[in-house]
C-alpha positions as YAML, in Angstrom:
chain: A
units: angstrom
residues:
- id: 1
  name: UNK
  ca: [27.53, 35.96, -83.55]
- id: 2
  name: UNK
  ca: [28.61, 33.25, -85.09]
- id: 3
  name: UNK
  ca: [24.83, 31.67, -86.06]
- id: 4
  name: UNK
  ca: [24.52, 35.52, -87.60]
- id: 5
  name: UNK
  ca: [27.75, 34.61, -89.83]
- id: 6
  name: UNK
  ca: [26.10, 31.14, -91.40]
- id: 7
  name: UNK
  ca: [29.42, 29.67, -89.75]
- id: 8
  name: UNK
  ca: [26.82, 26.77, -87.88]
- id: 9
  name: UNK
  ca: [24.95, 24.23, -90.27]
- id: 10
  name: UNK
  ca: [21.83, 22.29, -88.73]
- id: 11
  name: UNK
  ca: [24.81, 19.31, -87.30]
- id: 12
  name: UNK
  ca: [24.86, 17.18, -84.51]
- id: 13
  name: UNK
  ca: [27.14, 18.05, -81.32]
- id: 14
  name: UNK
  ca: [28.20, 15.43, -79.46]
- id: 15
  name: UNK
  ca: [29.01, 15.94, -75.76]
- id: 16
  name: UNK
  ca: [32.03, 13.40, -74.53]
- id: 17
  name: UNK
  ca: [31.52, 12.31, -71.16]
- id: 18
  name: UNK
  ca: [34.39, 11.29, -70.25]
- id: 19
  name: UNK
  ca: [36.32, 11.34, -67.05]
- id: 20
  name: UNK
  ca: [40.02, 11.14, -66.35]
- id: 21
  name: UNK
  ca: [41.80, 10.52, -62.92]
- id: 22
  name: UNK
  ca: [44.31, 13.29, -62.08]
- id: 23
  name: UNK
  ca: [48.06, 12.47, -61.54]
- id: 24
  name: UNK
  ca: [49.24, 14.33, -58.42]
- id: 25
  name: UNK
  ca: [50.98, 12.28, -56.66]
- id: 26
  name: UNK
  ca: [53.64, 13.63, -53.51]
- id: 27
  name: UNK
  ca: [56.35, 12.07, -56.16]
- id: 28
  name: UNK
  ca: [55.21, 15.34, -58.55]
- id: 29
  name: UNK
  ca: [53.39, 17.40, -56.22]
- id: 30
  name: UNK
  ca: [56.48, 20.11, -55.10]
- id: 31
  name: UNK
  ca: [55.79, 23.09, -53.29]
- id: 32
  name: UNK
  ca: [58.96, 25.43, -52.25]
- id: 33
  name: UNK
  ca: [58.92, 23.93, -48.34]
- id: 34
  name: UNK
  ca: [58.88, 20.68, -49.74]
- id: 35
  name: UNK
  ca: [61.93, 21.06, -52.15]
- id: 36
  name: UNK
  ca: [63.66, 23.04, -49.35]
- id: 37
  name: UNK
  ca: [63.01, 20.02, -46.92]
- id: 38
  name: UNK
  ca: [63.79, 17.13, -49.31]
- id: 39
  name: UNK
  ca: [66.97, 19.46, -50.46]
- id: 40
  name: UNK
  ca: [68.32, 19.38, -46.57]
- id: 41
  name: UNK
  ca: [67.37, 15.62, -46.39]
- id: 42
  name: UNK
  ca: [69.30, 14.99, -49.33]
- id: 43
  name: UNK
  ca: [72.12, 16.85, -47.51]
- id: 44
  name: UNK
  ca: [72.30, 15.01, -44.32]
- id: 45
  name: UNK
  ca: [72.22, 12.07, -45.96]
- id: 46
  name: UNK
  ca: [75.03, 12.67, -48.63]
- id: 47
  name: UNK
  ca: [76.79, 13.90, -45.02]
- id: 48
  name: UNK
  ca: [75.96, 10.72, -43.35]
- id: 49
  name: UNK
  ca: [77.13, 8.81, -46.08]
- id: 50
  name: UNK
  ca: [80.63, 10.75, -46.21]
- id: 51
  name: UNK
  ca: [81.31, 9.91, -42.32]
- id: 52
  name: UNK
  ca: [80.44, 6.44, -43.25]
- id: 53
  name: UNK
  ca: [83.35, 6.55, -46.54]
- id: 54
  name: UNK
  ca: [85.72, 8.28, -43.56]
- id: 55
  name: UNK
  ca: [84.60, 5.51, -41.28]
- id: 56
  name: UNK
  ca: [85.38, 2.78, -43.42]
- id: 57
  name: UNK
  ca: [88.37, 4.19, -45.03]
- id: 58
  name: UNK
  ca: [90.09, 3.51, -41.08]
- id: 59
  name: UNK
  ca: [88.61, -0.30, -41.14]
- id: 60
  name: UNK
  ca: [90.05, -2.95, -43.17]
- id: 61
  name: UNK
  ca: [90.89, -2.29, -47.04]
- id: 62
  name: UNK
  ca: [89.05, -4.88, -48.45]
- id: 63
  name: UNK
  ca: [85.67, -4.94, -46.57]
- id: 64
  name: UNK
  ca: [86.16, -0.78, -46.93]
- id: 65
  name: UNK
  ca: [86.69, -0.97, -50.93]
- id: 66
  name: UNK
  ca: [83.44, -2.85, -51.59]
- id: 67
  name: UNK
  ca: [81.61, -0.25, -48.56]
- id: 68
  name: UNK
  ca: [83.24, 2.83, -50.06]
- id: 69
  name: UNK
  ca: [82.02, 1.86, -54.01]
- id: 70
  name: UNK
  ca: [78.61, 1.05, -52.37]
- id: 71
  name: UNK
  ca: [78.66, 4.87, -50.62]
- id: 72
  name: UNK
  ca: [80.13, 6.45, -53.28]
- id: 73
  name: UNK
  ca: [77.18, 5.08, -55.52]
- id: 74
  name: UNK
  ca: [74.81, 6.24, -53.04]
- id: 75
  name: UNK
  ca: [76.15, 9.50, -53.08]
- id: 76
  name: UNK
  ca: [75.89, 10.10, -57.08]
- id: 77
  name: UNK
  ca: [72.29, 9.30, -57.05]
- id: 78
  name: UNK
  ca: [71.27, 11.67, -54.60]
- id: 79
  name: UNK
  ca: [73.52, 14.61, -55.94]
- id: 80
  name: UNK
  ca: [71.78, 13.55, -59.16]
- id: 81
  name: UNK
  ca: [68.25, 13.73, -57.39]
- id: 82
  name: UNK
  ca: [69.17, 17.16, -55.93]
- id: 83
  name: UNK
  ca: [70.47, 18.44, -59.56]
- id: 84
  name: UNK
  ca: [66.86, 17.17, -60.69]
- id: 85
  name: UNK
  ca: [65.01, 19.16, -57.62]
...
């Protein structure tokens, strides 16, 4: 159709061949068992971590302070990583 149009000339095509290497790696690869799974990992951990805060809160105040900021941190990240899944 379109050599009936005159929309070709008499050019040169040029074939690239040129290969890229896909990106699928299990950091981007997410199916719905594997957010579900990663979700109630992310759970039990943010659980863990609050019977560790409780834990520490009953042990001394000063060792518990720099324990509880660690945990806490801990905590944000993977409530952040769960808001992201």
């Amino acid at each position: 159709l379109c050599q009936q149009l005159d929309l070709f000339s008499d050019a040169v095509v040029a074939i690239d061949g040129s290969k890229f290497k896909a990106v699928n790696s299990s950091d981007r690869n997410f199916t719905n068992a594997k957010l579900k799974r990663r979700m109630e990992e992310i759970e039990a951990n943010i659980s863990r971590y609050l019977v560790e805060l409780d834990t520490a809160d009953r042990h001394e105040p000063a060792a518990a302070e720099a324990r509880s900021t660690r945990l806490n941190d801990k905590i944000a990240a993977l409530k952040e990583q769960m808001a992201t899944l």
